[in-house]
Tab-separated table of C-alpha atoms in Angstrom:
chain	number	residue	atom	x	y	z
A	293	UNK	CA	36.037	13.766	-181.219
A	294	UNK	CA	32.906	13.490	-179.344
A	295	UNK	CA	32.834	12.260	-175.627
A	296	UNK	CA	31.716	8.840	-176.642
A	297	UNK	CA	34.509	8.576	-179.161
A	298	UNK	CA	37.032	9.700	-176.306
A	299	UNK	CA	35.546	6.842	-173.976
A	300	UNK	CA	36.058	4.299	-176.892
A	301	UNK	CA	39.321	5.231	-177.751
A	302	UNK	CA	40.298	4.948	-174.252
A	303	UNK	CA	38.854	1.797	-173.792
A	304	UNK	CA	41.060	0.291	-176.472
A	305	UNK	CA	44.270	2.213	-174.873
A	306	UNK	CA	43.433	0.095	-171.657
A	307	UNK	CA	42.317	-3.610	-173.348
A	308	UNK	CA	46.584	-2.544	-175.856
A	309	UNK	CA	47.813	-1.984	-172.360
A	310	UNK	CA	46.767	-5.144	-170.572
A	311	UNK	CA	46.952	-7.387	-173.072
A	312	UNK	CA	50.622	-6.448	-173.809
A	313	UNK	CA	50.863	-6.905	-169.828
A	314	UNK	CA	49.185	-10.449	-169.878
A	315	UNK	CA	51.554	-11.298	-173.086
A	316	UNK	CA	54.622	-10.652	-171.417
A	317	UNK	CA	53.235	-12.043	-168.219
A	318	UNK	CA	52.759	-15.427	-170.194
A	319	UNK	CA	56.325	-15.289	-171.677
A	320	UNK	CA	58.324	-14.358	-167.828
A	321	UNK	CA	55.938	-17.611	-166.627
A	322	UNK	CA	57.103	-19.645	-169.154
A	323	UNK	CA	60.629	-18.848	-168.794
A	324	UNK	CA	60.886	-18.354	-165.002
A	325	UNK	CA	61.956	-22.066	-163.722
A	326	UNK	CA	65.036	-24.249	-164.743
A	327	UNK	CA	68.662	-23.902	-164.066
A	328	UNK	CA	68.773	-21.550	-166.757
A	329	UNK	CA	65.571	-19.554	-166.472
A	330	UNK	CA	64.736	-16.085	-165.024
A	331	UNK	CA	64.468	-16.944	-161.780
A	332	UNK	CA	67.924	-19.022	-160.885
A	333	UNK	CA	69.918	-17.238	-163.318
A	334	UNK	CA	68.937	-13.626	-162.546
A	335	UNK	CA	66.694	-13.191	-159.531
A	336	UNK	CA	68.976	-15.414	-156.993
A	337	UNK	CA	71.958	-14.638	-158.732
A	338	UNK	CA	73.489	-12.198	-155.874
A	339	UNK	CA	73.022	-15.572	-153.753
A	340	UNK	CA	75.980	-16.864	-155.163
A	341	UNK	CA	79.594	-15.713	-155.451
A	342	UNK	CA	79.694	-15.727	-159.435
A	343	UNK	CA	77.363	-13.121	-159.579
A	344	UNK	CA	78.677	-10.543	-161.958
A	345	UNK	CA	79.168	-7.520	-159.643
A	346	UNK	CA	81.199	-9.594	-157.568
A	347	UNK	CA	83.729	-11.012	-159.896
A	348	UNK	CA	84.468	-6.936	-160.882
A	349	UNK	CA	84.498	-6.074	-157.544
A	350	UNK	CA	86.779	-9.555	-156.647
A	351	UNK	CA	89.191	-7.748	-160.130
A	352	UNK	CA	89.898	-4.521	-158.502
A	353	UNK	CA	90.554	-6.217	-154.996
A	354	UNK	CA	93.888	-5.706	-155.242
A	355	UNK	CA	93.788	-1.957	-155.077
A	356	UNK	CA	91.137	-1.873	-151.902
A	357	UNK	CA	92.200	-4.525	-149.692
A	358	UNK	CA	88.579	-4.720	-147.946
A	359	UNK	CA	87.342	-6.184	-151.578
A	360	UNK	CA	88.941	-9.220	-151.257
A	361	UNK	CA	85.766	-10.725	-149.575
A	362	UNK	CA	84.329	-10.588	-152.864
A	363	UNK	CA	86.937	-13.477	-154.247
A	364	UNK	CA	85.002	-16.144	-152.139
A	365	UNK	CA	83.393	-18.241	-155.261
A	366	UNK	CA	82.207	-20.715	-152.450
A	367	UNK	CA	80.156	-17.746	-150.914
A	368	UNK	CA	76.562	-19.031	-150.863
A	369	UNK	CA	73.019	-17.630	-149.347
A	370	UNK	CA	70.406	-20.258	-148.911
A	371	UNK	CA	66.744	-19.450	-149.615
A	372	UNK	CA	63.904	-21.832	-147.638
A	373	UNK	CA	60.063	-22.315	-148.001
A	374	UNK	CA	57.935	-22.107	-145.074
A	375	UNK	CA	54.965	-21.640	-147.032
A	376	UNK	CA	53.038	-24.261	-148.764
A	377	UNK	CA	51.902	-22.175	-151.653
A	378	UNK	CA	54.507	-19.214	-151.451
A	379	UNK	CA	56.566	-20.548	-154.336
A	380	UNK	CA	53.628	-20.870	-156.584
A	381	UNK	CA	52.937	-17.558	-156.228
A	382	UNK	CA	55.898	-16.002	-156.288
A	383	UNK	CA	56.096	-17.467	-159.211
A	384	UNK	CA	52.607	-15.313	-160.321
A	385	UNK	CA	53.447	-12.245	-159.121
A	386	UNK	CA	57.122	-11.841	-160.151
A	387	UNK	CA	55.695	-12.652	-163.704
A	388	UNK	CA	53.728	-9.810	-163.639
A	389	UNK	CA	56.164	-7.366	-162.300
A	390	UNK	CA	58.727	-7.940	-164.283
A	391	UNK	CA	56.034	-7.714	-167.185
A	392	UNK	CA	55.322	-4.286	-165.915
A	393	UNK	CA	58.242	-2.890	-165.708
A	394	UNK	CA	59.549	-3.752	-169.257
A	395	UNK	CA	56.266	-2.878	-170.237
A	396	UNK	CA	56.631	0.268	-168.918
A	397	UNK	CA	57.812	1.835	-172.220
A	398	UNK	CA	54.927	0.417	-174.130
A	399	UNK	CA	52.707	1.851	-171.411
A	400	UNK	CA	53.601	5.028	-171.740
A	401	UNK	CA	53.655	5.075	-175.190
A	402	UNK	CA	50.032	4.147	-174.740
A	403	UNK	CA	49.614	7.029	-172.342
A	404	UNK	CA	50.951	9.045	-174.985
A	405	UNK	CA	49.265	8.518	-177.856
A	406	UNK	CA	45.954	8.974	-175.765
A	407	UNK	CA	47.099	12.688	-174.786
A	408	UNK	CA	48.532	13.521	-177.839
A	409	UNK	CA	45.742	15.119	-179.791
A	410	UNK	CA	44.573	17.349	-176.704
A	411	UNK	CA	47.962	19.138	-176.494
A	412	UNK	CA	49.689	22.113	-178.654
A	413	UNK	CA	52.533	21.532	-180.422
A	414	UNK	CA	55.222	23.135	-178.054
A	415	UNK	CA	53.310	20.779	-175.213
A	416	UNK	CA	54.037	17.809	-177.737
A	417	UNK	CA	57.755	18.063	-177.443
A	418	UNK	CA	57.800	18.777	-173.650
A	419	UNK	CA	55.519	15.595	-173.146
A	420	UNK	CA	57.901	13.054	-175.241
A	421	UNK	CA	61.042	14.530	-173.533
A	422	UNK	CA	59.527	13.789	-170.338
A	423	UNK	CA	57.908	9.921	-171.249
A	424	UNK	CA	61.501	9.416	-172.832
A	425	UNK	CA	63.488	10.761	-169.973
A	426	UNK	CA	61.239	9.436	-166.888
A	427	UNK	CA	61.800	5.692	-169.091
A	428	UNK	CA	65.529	6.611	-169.241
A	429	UNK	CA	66.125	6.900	-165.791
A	430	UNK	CA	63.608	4.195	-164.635
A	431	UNK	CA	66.016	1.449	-166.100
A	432	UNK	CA	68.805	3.037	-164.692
A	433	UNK	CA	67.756	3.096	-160.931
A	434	UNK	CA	66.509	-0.258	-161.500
A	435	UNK	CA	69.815	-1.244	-163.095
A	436	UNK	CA	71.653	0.454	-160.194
A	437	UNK	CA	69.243	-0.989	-157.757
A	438	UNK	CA	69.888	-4.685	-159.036
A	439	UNK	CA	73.560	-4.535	-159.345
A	440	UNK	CA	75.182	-2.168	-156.207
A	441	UNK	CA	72.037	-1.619	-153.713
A	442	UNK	CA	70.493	-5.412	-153.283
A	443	UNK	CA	73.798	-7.569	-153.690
A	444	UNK	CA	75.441	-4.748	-151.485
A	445	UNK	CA	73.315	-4.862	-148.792
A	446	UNK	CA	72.165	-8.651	-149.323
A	447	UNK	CA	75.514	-9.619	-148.148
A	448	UNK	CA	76.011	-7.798	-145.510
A	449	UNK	CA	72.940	-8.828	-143.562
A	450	UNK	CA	72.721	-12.216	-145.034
A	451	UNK	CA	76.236	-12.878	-143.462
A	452	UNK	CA	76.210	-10.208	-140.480
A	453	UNK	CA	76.201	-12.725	-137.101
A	454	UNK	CA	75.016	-11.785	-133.627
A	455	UNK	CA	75.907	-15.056	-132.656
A	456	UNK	CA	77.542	-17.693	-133.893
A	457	UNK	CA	74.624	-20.218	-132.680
A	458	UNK	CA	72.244	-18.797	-135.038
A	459	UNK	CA	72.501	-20.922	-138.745
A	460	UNK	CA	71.737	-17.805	-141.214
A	461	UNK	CA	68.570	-18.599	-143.611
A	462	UNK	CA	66.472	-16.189	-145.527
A	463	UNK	CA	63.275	-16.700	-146.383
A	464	UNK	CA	62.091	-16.602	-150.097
A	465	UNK	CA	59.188	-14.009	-148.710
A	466	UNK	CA	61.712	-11.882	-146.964
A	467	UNK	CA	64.636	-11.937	-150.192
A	468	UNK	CA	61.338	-11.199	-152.474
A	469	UNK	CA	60.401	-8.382	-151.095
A	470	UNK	CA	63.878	-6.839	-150.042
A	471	UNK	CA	64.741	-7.357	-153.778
A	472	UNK	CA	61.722	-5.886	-154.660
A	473	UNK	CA	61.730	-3.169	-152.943
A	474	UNK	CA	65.092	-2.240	-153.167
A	475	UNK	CA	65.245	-2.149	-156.954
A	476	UNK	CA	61.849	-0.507	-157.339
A	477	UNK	CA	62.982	2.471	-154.761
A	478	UNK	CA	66.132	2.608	-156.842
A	479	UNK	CA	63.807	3.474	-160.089
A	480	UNK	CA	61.474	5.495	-158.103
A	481	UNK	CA	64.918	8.100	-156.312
A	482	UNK	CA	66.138	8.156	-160.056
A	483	UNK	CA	63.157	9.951	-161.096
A	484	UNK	CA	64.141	12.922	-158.924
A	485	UNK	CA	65.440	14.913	-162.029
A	486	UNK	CA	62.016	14.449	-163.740
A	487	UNK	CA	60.113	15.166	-160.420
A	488	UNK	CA	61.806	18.815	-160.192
A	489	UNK	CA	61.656	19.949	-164.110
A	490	UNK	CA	57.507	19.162	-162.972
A	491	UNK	CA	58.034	21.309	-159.840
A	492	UNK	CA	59.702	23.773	-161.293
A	493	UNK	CA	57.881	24.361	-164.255
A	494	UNK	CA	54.796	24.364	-161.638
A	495	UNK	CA	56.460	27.490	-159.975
A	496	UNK	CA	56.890	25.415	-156.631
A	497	UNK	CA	61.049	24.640	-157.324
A	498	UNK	CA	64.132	26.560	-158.210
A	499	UNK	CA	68.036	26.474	-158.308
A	500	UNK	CA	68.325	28.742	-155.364
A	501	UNK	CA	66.046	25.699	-153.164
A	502	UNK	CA	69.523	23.474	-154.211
A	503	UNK	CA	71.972	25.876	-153.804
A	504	UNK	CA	71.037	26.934	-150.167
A	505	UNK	CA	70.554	23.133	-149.240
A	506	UNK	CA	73.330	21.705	-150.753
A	507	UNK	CA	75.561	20.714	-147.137
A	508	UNK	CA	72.714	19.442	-146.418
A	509	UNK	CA	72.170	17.206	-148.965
A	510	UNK	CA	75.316	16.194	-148.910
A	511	UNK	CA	74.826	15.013	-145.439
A	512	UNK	CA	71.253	13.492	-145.547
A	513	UNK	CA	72.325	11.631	-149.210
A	514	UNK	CA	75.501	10.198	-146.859
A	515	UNK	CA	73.130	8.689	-144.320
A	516	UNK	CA	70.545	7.553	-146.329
A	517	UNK	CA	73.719	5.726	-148.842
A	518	UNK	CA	74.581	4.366	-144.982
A	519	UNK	CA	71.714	2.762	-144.321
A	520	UNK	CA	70.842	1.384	-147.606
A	521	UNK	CA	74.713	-0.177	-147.438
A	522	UNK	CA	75.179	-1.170	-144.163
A	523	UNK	CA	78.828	-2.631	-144.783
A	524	UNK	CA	80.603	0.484	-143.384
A	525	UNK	CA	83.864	0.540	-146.242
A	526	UNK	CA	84.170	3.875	-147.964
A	527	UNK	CA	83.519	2.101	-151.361
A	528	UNK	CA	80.798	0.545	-151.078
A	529	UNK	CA	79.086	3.376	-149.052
A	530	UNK	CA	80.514	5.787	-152.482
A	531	UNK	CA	78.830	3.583	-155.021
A	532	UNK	CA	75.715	4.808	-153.490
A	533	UNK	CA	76.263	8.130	-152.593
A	534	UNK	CA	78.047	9.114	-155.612
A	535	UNK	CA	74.819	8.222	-157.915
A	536	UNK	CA	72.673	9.983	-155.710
A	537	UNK	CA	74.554	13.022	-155.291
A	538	UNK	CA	74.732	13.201	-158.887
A	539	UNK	CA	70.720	12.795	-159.168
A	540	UNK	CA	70.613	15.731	-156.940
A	541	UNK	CA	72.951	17.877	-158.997
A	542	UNK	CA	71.026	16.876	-162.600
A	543	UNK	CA	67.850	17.902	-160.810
A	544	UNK	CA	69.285	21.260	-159.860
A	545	UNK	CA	70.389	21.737	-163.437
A	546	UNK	CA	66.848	20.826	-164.623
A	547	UNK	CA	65.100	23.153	-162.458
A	548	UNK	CA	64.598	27.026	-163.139
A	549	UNK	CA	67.169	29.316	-161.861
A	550	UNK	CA	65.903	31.384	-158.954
A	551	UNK	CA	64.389	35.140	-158.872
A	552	UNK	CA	67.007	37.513	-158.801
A	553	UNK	CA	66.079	39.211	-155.902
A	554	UNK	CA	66.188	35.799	-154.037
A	555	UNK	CA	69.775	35.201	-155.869
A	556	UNK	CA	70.924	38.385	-154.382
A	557	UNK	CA	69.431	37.559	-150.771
A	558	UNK	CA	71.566	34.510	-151.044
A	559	UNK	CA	74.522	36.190	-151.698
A	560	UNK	CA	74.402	38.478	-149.032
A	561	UNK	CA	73.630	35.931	-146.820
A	562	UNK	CA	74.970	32.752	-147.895
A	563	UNK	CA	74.235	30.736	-144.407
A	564	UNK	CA	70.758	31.648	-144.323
């Protein structure tokens, strides 16, 4: 393909790639308002205290006393306006990010195809494994993200009290972009694994790097899965930390295994 036919076909990767975007854009508008739509049903539903993670949570209370909390079907977080036109554009751009991210698939796909015919066969394989895997574990920090992180550390600061003169209300800007965040941090720590296979095939990672660090991992992944849940209970604080200490151990398995002569330094001199 000549240069010009490169441009063209990238052209029409970009108009497939936004158009899908604006489709799906249209179709979260459409459905976002309503008792039943998107936005009541899904995006405010760790506001309430039917929301799914807390009826399993309010199930197993009877092992872990401290879950019991999570029985309260009258608990309730109320969202205000304090912006004229924040609502109607909420409304906008939560349409298109939730149109990105389930376009992401698509996107890549996209991506893909584009790259395809520059790359040897051997690079082929590599390439899907990675647009399949990085997907993979996308949706799952986002999942993770949307049912542990947010409603974990929604209610704890939605309902933590420095005074009892103060009537708690959150703001629909600050719950937007706290649940934004939250869940699109989740996606982004979940793509650890995929970030280290990159390193290490780039000759900047290897297993030794995790082996050596591992106490401190362990201790750093512990304070981060502290501040992200606030609450303080050992269960809560181990839903977190036991995802992310696993992320940490599938990168390690990912990357290469370290030079031998650095394998044998470690031996000798394990606390080094």
């Amino acid at each position: 393909m000549s240069f010009w036919d490169h441009l063209e076909e990238l052209r029409w990767t970009l108009f497939r790639s936004i158009f899908a975007l604006v489709i799906l854009a249209i179709v979260f508008f459409a459905f976002m308002r309503g008792d039943d739509g998107i936005f009541d049903s899904i995006i405010l539903g760790p506001t309430r205290g039917d929301f799914v993670i807390y009826r399993l949570f309010c199930r197993v209370a009877s092992s872990f006393s401290f879950l019991s909390e999570f029985c309260d079907t009258a608990f309730h977080i109320e969202i205000i306006n304090i912006k004229l036109a924040t609502q109607f554009f909420t409304h906008m751009t939560l349409s298109f990010w939730l149109a990105l991210v389930f376009a992401f698939p698509y996107l890549m796909f996209e991506v893909w195809k584009f790259i395809r015919p520059a790359l040897y066969e051997s690079e082929k394989k590599s390439v899907r494994w990675v647009f399949l895997f990085g997907t993979g574990m996308f949706f799952l920090g986002c999942a993770v993200g949307y049912f542990l992180v947010f409603p974990m550390t929604l209610r704890f600061l939605a309902t933590y009290q420095i005074s009892e003169a103060i009537n708690e209300q959150v703001s629909l800007d600050s719950y937007m972009d706290n649940f934004l965040m939250l869940i699109f941090i989740m996606g982004v720590i979940f793509e650890m694994p995929l970030l280290s296979w990159l390193m290490s095939k780039l000759g900047l990672l290897h297993r030794g790097f995790f082996n050596r660090y591992r106490r401190h991992a362990v201790v750093a992944l512990l304070i981060l899965a502290a501040l992200i849940t606030p609450s303080g209970d050992p269960f809560t604080l181990s839903l977190v930390f036991v995802p992310l200490y696993a992320l940490y151990e599938l990168s390690a398995f990912f990357v290469k295994p370290a030079p031998k002569e650095e394998d044998d330094a470690v031996s000798v001199y394990p606390n080094e």
